[in-house]
Amino acid sequence: MSTDSTRNLYGLDRESLAIFLSRYDVPEFHAGQVYRWMYQRDVLSPQRWTDLPRTLRARLIEDVTVDAGTLGRRTGAEDETIKYRTGLAGGGEVETVYMRQSDRVTLCVSSQIGCALDCDFCLTGKMGFKRHLTPGEIVGQVALIRRDRALDGPFNIVFMGMGEPLHNYDSTIAAVRLLCDPEGFGLSRRRVTVSTVGMAPAIEKLAEEPIRPRLAISLNATTDEVRSKLMPITGKYGIERVLEAAVRFRERTKDAFTLEYVLLSGINDTDSDAARLADIARRARAKVNLIPFNPVPGWLTYRPPSRARTEAIRDRLSDRGTRVSIRWSRGAQARAACGQLALLPDTPGEAPMEVSG
Ligand code: SF4
């Protein structure tokens, strides 16, 4: 953690680095060098920034920290999913998840410690809101796991960990810029997805960004009445308002978006729900991802529908012309699945498998 007397450079963009370095009265291009060392090359010791003048390096060694955070406890599940506790540069922890399915690697990052939105089926919501992450704390999760897993090819990032990313809009967008910059992490923006419960004005703002992630809307109900019980934000932005914003996003950007739908047995999985969901997807011209709920015994009482029921809902959607897929739970054993990131102690009797690093 940086102290009051040192400045943590990690997370700064080129412009902020240039402003910081101007105190040393050095040419501006050194900001680009520092930027590439940190994000493209993942070298965080100023001692090793060998293309900088020796005097500048000496000053930086003296004056700054370059702190991307630390990886703590990791828990592995059988399906090549690893949940990490990530210590943050500014103090506190979040959870970050690595998932691999054949050659496809996806990292699920957190954007806040806890969450203010209190969705009823979500463990993170039960924590309450602690604080927003900085851009450096968000991309730090990516850097640490990239190093730990020795990732040298392209991979995907989903903002589906702890927190509502659009509630922490500025840090989320700053992180997306670092991730998608060819001189930063170098990911295609097609590989970065932000999932939101539907903060409508923020979705519309996102549509105006020059560098945008893909968008996923966490819908989870087909009527405002049911959705309000599951997701209190519905009182502020009802389903139609969220869809209006998402459609505006698509029209403005020409980027398709997806609708995420966590299936809860007896709550949102009726035939009528399937019919309404198909109608919503048709109007929104969106693909639907069905996500059977990951049960959390002892913490949440919701249950997923049976496999047969889940497949029946998929078929009903498909019969109505909806593009739909089922995202079967990955990482449930390590409580690394969607809606299960909350830094809770392990449930007694559960036996998560430790993975050595
Ligand atoms: S589902 Fe997302 S927005 Fe809702 S409480 Fe959980 S983290 Fe927050």
Tab-separated table of C-alpha atoms and ligand atoms in Angstrom:
chain	number	residue	atom	x	y	z
A	1	MET	CA	0.000	0.000	0.000
A	2	SER	CA	1.322	3.451	-0.783
A	3	THR	CA	1.859	5.729	2.162
A	4	ASP	CA	0.912	9.375	2.386
A	5	SER	CA	4.423	10.380	1.425
A	6	THR	CA	4.611	8.213	-1.710
A	7	ARG	CA	2.498	8.308	-4.815
A	8	ASN	CA	1.225	5.071	-6.344
A	9	LEU	CA	1.633	5.429	-10.107
A	10	TYR	CA	-0.256	2.248	-10.923
A	11	GLY	CA	-3.555	3.041	-12.603
A	12	LEU	CA	-2.550	6.453	-13.958
A	13	ASP	CA	-3.104	7.080	-17.649
A	14	ARG	CA	-0.543	8.763	-19.920
A	15	GLU	CA	-1.829	12.258	-19.264
A	16	SER	CA	-1.764	11.857	-15.488
A	17	LEU	CA	1.700	10.336	-15.672
A	18	ALA	CA	2.902	13.271	-17.766
A	19	ILE	CA	1.505	15.701	-15.199
A	20	PHE	CA	3.175	13.788	-12.395
A	21	LEU	CA	6.538	13.577	-14.178
A	22	SER	CA	6.506	17.266	-15.064
A	23	ARG	CA	7.714	17.974	-11.516
A	24	TYR	CA	11.047	16.482	-12.589
A	25	ASP	CA	11.295	18.776	-15.597
A	26	VAL	CA	11.807	15.875	-18.014
A	27	PRO	CA	10.525	15.424	-21.595
A	28	GLU	CA	6.914	14.297	-21.834
A	29	PHE	CA	7.680	11.107	-23.767
A	30	HIS	CA	8.933	9.513	-20.542
A	31	ALA	CA	5.291	9.232	-19.494
A	32	GLY	CA	4.705	6.847	-22.410
A	33	GLN	CA	7.718	4.774	-21.385
A	34	VAL	CA	6.501	4.446	-17.800
A	35	TYR	CA	3.030	3.604	-19.095
A	36	ARG	CA	4.298	0.765	-21.264
A	37	TRP	CA	6.493	-0.667	-18.505
A	38	MET	CA	3.543	-0.841	-16.145
A	39	TYR	CA	0.709	-2.110	-18.322
A	40	GLN	CA	2.195	-3.645	-21.454
A	41	ARG	CA	5.302	-5.229	-19.947
A	42	ASP	CA	4.079	-5.692	-16.378
A	43	VAL	CA	7.369	-4.459	-14.927
A	44	LEU	CA	6.554	-2.593	-11.746
A	45	SER	CA	10.015	-1.740	-10.380
A	46	PRO	CA	11.342	1.643	-11.486
A	47	GLN	CA	14.826	0.113	-11.085
A	48	ARG	CA	14.090	-1.949	-14.194
A	49	TRP	CA	12.746	0.875	-16.355
A	50	THR	CA	16.018	0.897	-18.185
A	51	ASP	CA	15.103	3.274	-21.004
A	52	LEU	CA	14.583	6.097	-18.499
A	53	PRO	CA	17.495	8.379	-17.597
A	54	ARG	CA	19.326	7.138	-14.534
A	55	THR	CA	18.576	10.344	-12.626
A	56	LEU	CA	14.840	10.080	-13.263
A	57	ARG	CA	14.839	6.454	-12.204
A	58	ALA	CA	16.611	7.384	-8.984
A	59	ARG	CA	13.978	10.027	-8.233
A	60	LEU	CA	11.145	7.628	-8.937
A	61	ILE	CA	12.662	4.930	-6.753
A	62	GLU	CA	12.738	7.510	-4.011
A	63	ASP	CA	9.339	9.101	-4.565
A	64	VAL	CA	6.796	6.568	-5.851
A	65	THR	CA	5.306	3.154	-5.403
A	66	VAL	CA	3.973	1.063	-8.254
A	67	ASP	CA	1.458	-1.110	-6.495
A	68	ALA	CA	-0.975	-3.307	-8.432
A	69	GLY	CA	-2.104	-5.147	-5.303
A	70	THR	CA	-1.343	-8.679	-4.156
A	71	LEU	CA	-2.874	-12.071	-4.741
A	72	GLY	CA	-4.005	-13.726	-1.552
A	73	ARG	CA	-5.815	-16.959	-0.906
A	74	ARG	CA	-6.925	-18.864	-3.962
A	75	THR	CA	-9.570	-21.507	-4.173
A	76	GLY	CA	-9.942	-23.798	-7.136
A	77	ALA	CA	-12.963	-25.601	-8.467
A	78	GLU	CA	-12.958	-28.753	-10.549
A	79	ASP	CA	-13.865	-27.005	-13.774
A	80	GLU	CA	-10.660	-24.996	-14.047
A	81	THR	CA	-12.056	-22.035	-12.212
A	82	ILE	CA	-9.916	-20.301	-9.616
A	83	LYS	CA	-11.192	-17.682	-7.228
A	84	TYR	CA	-8.571	-15.291	-5.908
A	85	ARG	CA	-8.740	-12.948	-2.995
A	86	THR	CA	-6.962	-9.870	-4.222
A	87	GLY	CA	-5.436	-7.434	-1.752
A	88	LEU	CA	-5.934	-3.888	-3.004
A	89	ALA	CA	-3.310	-1.164	-3.142
A	90	GLY	CA	-5.614	1.154	-1.211
A	91	GLY	CA	-6.441	-1.445	1.437
A	92	GLY	CA	-9.116	-4.116	1.662
A	93	GLU	CA	-9.808	-7.134	-0.536
A	94	VAL	CA	-12.011	-8.185	-3.412
A	95	GLU	CA	-12.516	-11.455	-5.225
A	96	THR	CA	-11.435	-12.060	-8.800
A	97	VAL	CA	-12.129	-15.199	-10.784
A	98	TYR	CA	-10.109	-16.972	-13.468
A	99	MET	CA	-12.065	-19.307	-15.746
A	100	ARG	CA	-10.702	-21.508	-18.498
A	101	GLN	CA	-12.744	-23.508	-20.948
A	102	SER	CA	-10.486	-25.269	-23.453
A	103	ASP	CA	-8.463	-22.381	-24.926
A	104	ARG	CA	-10.795	-19.622	-23.830
A	105	VAL	CA	-9.731	-17.724	-20.709
A	106	THR	CA	-12.001	-15.236	-18.979
A	107	LEU	CA	-11.216	-13.113	-15.931
A	108	CYS	CA	-14.116	-11.846	-13.852
A	109	VAL	CA	-13.071	-8.639	-12.086
A	110	SER	CA	-14.569	-6.654	-9.225
A	111	SER	CA	-15.232	-2.928	-9.388
A	112	GLN	CA	-16.259	-2.215	-5.788
A	113	ILE	CA	-15.774	-3.682	-2.326
A	114	GLY	CA	-19.306	-4.858	-1.659
A	115	CYS	CA	-22.226	-3.299	-3.488
A	116	ALA	CA	-24.891	-0.746	-2.664
A	117	LEU	CA	-27.620	-2.236	-4.837
A	118	ASP	CA	-28.623	-5.121	-2.599
A	119	CYS	CA	-29.975	-7.580	-5.155
A	120	ASP	CA	-31.700	-10.237	-3.127
A	121	PHE	CA	-30.075	-13.251	-4.826
A	122	CYS	CA	-26.527	-11.888	-4.613
A	123	LEU	CA	-23.990	-12.533	-1.883
A	124	THR	CA	-22.051	-9.376	-2.713
A	125	GLY	CA	-25.193	-7.357	-2.103
A	126	LYS	CA	-25.402	-8.856	1.386
A	127	MET	CA	-22.034	-7.266	2.233
A	128	GLY	CA	-23.325	-3.746	1.734
A	129	PHE	CA	-21.194	-1.105	0.044
A	130	LYS	CA	-17.686	-0.481	1.353
A	131	ARG	CA	-15.984	1.568	-1.355
A	132	HIS	CA	-15.290	2.066	-5.061
A	133	LEU	CA	-12.126	0.624	-6.575
A	134	THR	CA	-9.666	2.887	-8.368
A	135	PRO	CA	-8.741	2.201	-12.013
A	136	GLY	CA	-5.409	0.772	-10.815
A	137	GLU	CA	-7.164	-1.574	-8.408
A	138	ILE	CA	-9.394	-2.849	-11.216
A	139	VAL	CA	-6.659	-3.435	-13.796
A	140	GLY	CA	-4.333	-4.628	-11.020
A	141	GLN	CA	-6.573	-7.705	-10.669
A	142	VAL	CA	-5.984	-8.424	-14.356
A	143	ALA	CA	-2.228	-7.860	-14.145
A	144	LEU	CA	-1.814	-10.096	-11.110
A	145	ILE	CA	-3.712	-13.014	-12.609
A	146	ARG	CA	-2.113	-12.536	-16.033
A	147	ARG	CA	1.212	-13.023	-14.279
A	148	ASP	CA	0.061	-15.823	-11.978
A	149	ARG	CA	-1.454	-17.857	-14.828
A	150	ALA	CA	1.302	-16.873	-17.292
A	151	LEU	CA	-1.277	-15.654	-19.817
A	152	ASP	CA	0.461	-14.630	-22.993
A	153	GLY	CA	-2.402	-14.837	-25.485
A	154	PRO	CA	-5.630	-12.861	-25.665
A	155	PHE	CA	-8.181	-13.354	-22.923
A	156	ASN	CA	-11.567	-11.949	-21.973
A	157	ILE	CA	-12.534	-9.650	-19.132
A	158	VAL	CA	-16.003	-9.471	-17.645
A	159	PHE	CA	-16.968	-6.866	-15.073
A	160	MET	CA	-19.220	-9.305	-13.260
A	161	GLY	CA	-17.402	-9.642	-9.956
A	162	MET	CA	-18.155	-7.681	-6.820
A	163	GLY	CA	-19.938	-4.399	-7.378
A	164	GLU	CA	-21.992	-2.618	-10.011
A	165	PRO	CA	-19.423	-1.249	-12.475
A	166	LEU	CA	-21.581	1.610	-13.722
A	167	HIS	CA	-22.062	2.797	-10.137
A	168	ASN	CA	-18.283	3.298	-10.237
A	169	TYR	CA	-18.437	4.764	-13.725
A	170	ASP	CA	-15.256	6.833	-13.909
A	171	SER	CA	-12.964	4.103	-12.599
A	172	THR	CA	-14.619	1.492	-14.799
A	173	ILE	CA	-14.144	3.541	-17.949
A	174	ALA	CA	-10.579	4.476	-17.020
A	175	ALA	CA	-9.845	0.773	-16.483
A	176	VAL	CA	-11.433	-0.156	-19.822
A	177	ARG	CA	-9.189	2.388	-21.555
A	178	LEU	CA	-6.064	0.886	-19.972
A	179	LEU	CA	-7.205	-2.630	-20.869
A	180	CYS	CA	-8.025	-1.786	-24.487
A	181	ASP	CA	-5.042	0.435	-25.253
A	182	PRO	CA	-2.541	-1.277	-27.591
A	183	GLU	CA	0.251	0.208	-25.459
A	184	GLY	CA	-1.566	-0.825	-22.293
A	185	PHE	CA	-2.951	-4.329	-21.820
A	186	GLY	CA	-3.641	-4.518	-25.532
A	187	LEU	CA	-7.011	-6.282	-25.412
A	188	SER	CA	-9.578	-5.843	-28.129
A	189	ARG	CA	-12.588	-4.009	-26.755
A	190	ARG	CA	-14.662	-6.910	-28.066
A	191	ARG	CA	-13.079	-8.935	-25.270
A	192	VAL	CA	-14.185	-6.643	-22.442
A	193	THR	CA	-17.764	-6.826	-21.170
A	194	VAL	CA	-19.399	-4.659	-18.543
A	195	SER	CA	-22.454	-6.168	-16.900
A	196	THR	CA	-24.929	-3.808	-15.277
A	197	VAL	CA	-28.219	-4.107	-13.447
A	198	GLY	CA	-29.371	-1.310	-15.716
A	199	MET	CA	-28.354	2.129	-14.488
A	200	ALA	CA	-30.060	3.747	-17.440
A	201	PRO	CA	-28.357	7.183	-17.548
A	202	ALA	CA	-24.936	5.541	-17.195
A	203	ILE	CA	-25.707	3.180	-20.096
A	204	GLU	CA	-26.554	6.197	-22.239
A	205	LYS	CA	-23.344	7.900	-21.161
A	206	LEU	CA	-21.386	4.757	-21.995
A	207	ALA	CA	-22.731	4.909	-25.543
A	208	GLU	CA	-20.880	8.207	-26.015
A	209	GLU	CA	-17.481	6.869	-24.921
A	210	PRO	CA	-14.875	6.593	-27.671
A	211	ILE	CA	-13.608	3.318	-26.188
A	212	ARG	CA	-16.514	1.196	-25.092
A	213	PRO	CA	-16.755	-2.276	-23.649
A	214	ARG	CA	-19.463	-4.696	-24.658
A	215	LEU	CA	-22.645	-4.358	-22.661
A	216	ALA	CA	-24.618	-6.988	-20.750
A	217	ILE	CA	-27.849	-6.168	-18.939
A	218	SER	CA	-28.618	-8.228	-15.862
A	219	LEU	CA	-32.407	-8.498	-16.270
A	220	ASN	CA	-33.490	-11.459	-14.120
A	221	ALA	CA	-37.248	-10.854	-14.249
A	222	THR	CA	-39.874	-10.031	-16.836
A	223	THR	CA	-42.158	-7.808	-14.755
A	224	ASP	CA	-41.275	-4.804	-12.619
A	225	GLU	CA	-43.216	-6.355	-9.771
A	226	VAL	CA	-40.989	-9.440	-9.559
A	227	ARG	CA	-37.846	-7.540	-10.471
A	228	SER	CA	-38.412	-4.995	-7.688
A	229	LYS	CA	-38.375	-7.800	-5.149
A	230	LEU	CA	-35.169	-9.225	-6.574
A	231	MET	CA	-33.449	-5.980	-7.517
A	232	PRO	CA	-34.421	-2.801	-5.639
A	233	ILE	CA	-32.859	-0.623	-8.376
A	234	THR	CA	-36.008	-1.438	-10.387
A	235	GLY	CA	-37.854	1.150	-8.292
A	236	LYS	CA	-35.640	3.756	-9.918
A	237	TYR	CA	-35.197	2.257	-13.383
A	238	GLY	CA	-37.998	-0.053	-14.440
A	239	ILE	CA	-37.537	-2.694	-17.129
A	240	GLU	CA	-38.810	-0.460	-19.936
A	241	ARG	CA	-36.461	2.371	-18.938
A	242	VAL	CA	-33.496	-0.018	-18.858
A	243	LEU	CA	-34.410	-1.427	-22.262
A	244	GLU	CA	-34.839	2.052	-23.686
A	245	ALA	CA	-31.295	2.932	-22.572
A	246	ALA	CA	-29.862	-0.336	-23.884
A	247	VAL	CA	-31.558	0.065	-27.261
A	248	ARG	CA	-30.228	3.622	-27.452
A	249	PHE	CA	-26.785	2.218	-26.706
A	250	ARG	CA	-27.134	-0.260	-29.558
A	251	GLU	CA	-28.462	2.295	-32.000
A	252	ARG	CA	-25.780	4.832	-31.147
A	253	THR	CA	-22.888	2.368	-31.160
A	254	LYS	CA	-24.080	-0.443	-33.458
A	255	ASP	CA	-22.900	-2.797	-30.696
A	256	ALA	CA	-25.237	-5.640	-29.786
A	257	PHE	CA	-25.861	-6.300	-26.100
A	258	THR	CA	-26.920	-9.377	-24.157
A	259	LEU	CA	-29.596	-9.920	-21.548
A	260	GLU	CA	-28.455	-11.955	-18.550
A	261	TYR	CA	-31.190	-13.862	-16.778
A	262	VAL	CA	-30.491	-15.700	-13.520
A	263	LEU	CA	-33.083	-18.469	-13.229
A	264	LEU	CA	-34.661	-18.833	-9.787
A	265	SER	CA	-36.991	-21.755	-9.267
A	266	GLY	CA	-40.583	-20.691	-8.647
A	267	ILE	CA	-39.708	-16.993	-8.980
A	268	ASN	CA	-38.951	-16.137	-12.594
A	269	ASP	CA	-39.054	-19.435	-14.482
A	270	THR	CA	-42.697	-19.832	-15.507
A	271	ASP	CA	-43.936	-20.339	-19.060
A	272	SER	CA	-45.301	-16.792	-18.927
A	273	ASP	CA	-41.844	-15.538	-17.977
A	274	ALA	CA	-40.385	-17.368	-20.958
A	275	ALA	CA	-42.966	-15.786	-23.280
A	276	ARG	CA	-42.373	-12.289	-21.879
A	277	LEU	CA	-38.609	-12.751	-21.992
A	278	ALA	CA	-38.809	-13.770	-25.640
A	279	ASP	CA	-40.858	-10.648	-26.328
A	280	ILE	CA	-38.361	-8.418	-24.500
A	281	ALA	CA	-35.439	-9.996	-26.366
A	282	ARG	CA	-37.206	-9.579	-29.705
A	283	ARG	CA	-37.928	-5.907	-29.053
A	284	ALA	CA	-34.386	-5.318	-27.789
A	285	ARG	CA	-32.842	-7.466	-30.547
A	286	ALA	CA	-30.669	-8.990	-27.831
A	287	LYS	CA	-29.300	-12.424	-27.159
A	288	VAL	CA	-30.307	-14.037	-23.845
A	289	ASN	CA	-27.943	-15.850	-21.488
A	290	LEU	CA	-29.823	-18.055	-19.039
A	291	ILE	CA	-27.884	-18.595	-15.813
A	292	PRO	CA	-29.264	-21.224	-13.436
A	293	PHE	CA	-28.847	-19.801	-9.931
A	294	ASN	CA	-25.900	-21.110	-7.934
A	295	PRO	CA	-27.279	-22.219	-4.592
A	296	VAL	CA	-25.540	-20.881	-1.491
A	297	PRO	CA	-26.688	-23.082	1.381
A	298	GLY	CA	-26.773	-21.239	4.668
A	299	TRP	CA	-26.688	-17.819	3.028
A	300	LEU	CA	-29.468	-17.585	0.431
A	301	THR	CA	-32.660	-19.606	0.123
A	302	TYR	CA	-33.125	-19.379	-3.655
A	303	ARG	CA	-32.819	-22.515	-5.753
A	304	PRO	CA	-32.159	-23.077	-9.458
A	305	PRO	CA	-34.767	-24.808	-11.614
A	306	SER	CA	-34.058	-28.411	-12.582
A	307	ARG	CA	-31.924	-29.049	-15.612
A	308	ALA	CA	-34.997	-30.182	-17.542
A	309	ARG	CA	-36.890	-27.007	-16.638
A	310	THR	CA	-33.910	-24.850	-17.582
A	311	GLU	CA	-33.679	-26.545	-20.961
A	312	ALA	CA	-37.438	-26.217	-21.458
A	313	ILE	CA	-37.191	-22.446	-20.936
A	314	ARG	CA	-34.335	-22.280	-23.403
A	315	ASP	CA	-36.393	-24.220	-25.937
A	316	ARG	CA	-39.415	-21.951	-25.462
A	317	LEU	CA	-37.240	-18.928	-26.119
A	318	SER	CA	-35.588	-20.562	-29.054
A	319	ASP	CA	-38.959	-21.572	-30.543
A	320	ARG	CA	-39.942	-17.900	-30.426
A	321	GLY	CA	-36.871	-16.940	-32.404
A	322	THR	CA	-34.687	-15.764	-29.488
A	323	ARG	CA	-30.953	-16.354	-29.646
A	324	VAL	CA	-30.364	-18.018	-26.309
A	325	SER	CA	-27.748	-20.025	-24.469
A	326	ILE	CA	-27.468	-21.516	-21.003
A	327	ARG	CA	-24.456	-20.618	-18.898
A	328	TRP	CA	-24.087	-23.609	-16.653
A	329	SER	CA	-22.470	-22.794	-13.356
A	330	ARG	CA	-18.702	-22.771	-13.309
A	331	GLY	CA	-16.887	-22.496	-10.042
A	332	ALA	CA	-19.819	-23.148	-7.751
A	333	GLN	CA	-17.679	-25.425	-5.607
A	334	ALA	CA	-15.307	-22.583	-4.848
A	335	ARG	CA	-18.188	-20.119	-4.581
A	336	ALA	CA	-16.687	-18.385	-7.562
A	337	ALA	CA	-19.835	-18.342	-9.615
A	338	CYS	CA	-22.051	-15.432	-10.555
A	339	GLY	CA	-23.475	-13.663	-7.485
A	340	GLN	CA	-21.285	-15.606	-5.073
A	341	LEU	CA	-18.360	-13.285	-4.517
A	342	ALA	CA	-18.574	-11.878	-1.034
A	343	LEU	CA	-15.438	-12.655	0.988
A	344	LEU	CA	-17.584	-14.795	3.253
A	345	PRO	CA	-16.055	-17.509	5.382
A	346	ASP	CA	-16.452	-20.948	3.884
A	347	THR	CA	-19.637	-22.686	4.846
A	348	PRO	CA	-18.956	-25.376	7.447
A	349	GLY	CA	-18.653	-28.737	5.761
A	350	GLU	CA	-17.752	-27.253	2.402
A	351	ALA	CA	-14.336	-28.367	1.229
A	352	PRO	CA	-12.873	-25.971	-1.287
A	353	MET	CA	-9.765	-27.225	-2.974
A	354	GLU	CA	-6.688	-25.089	-2.498
A	355	VAL	CA	-4.662	-24.572	-5.632
A	356	SER	CA	-0.967	-23.976	-5.399
A	357	GLY	CA	0.310	-21.016	-7.277
B	1	SF4	S1	-25.999	-8.555	-8.552
B	1	SF4	FE1	-24.463	-6.968	-9.002
B	1	SF4	S2	-25.570	-5.034	-8.637
B	1	SF4	FE2	-26.766	-6.634	-7.612
B	1	SF4	S3	-26.008	-6.641	-5.481
B	1	SF4	FE3	-24.832	-8.175	-6.652
B	1	SF4	S4	-22.999	-7.093	-7.294
B	1	SF4	FE4	-24.509	-5.539	-6.728
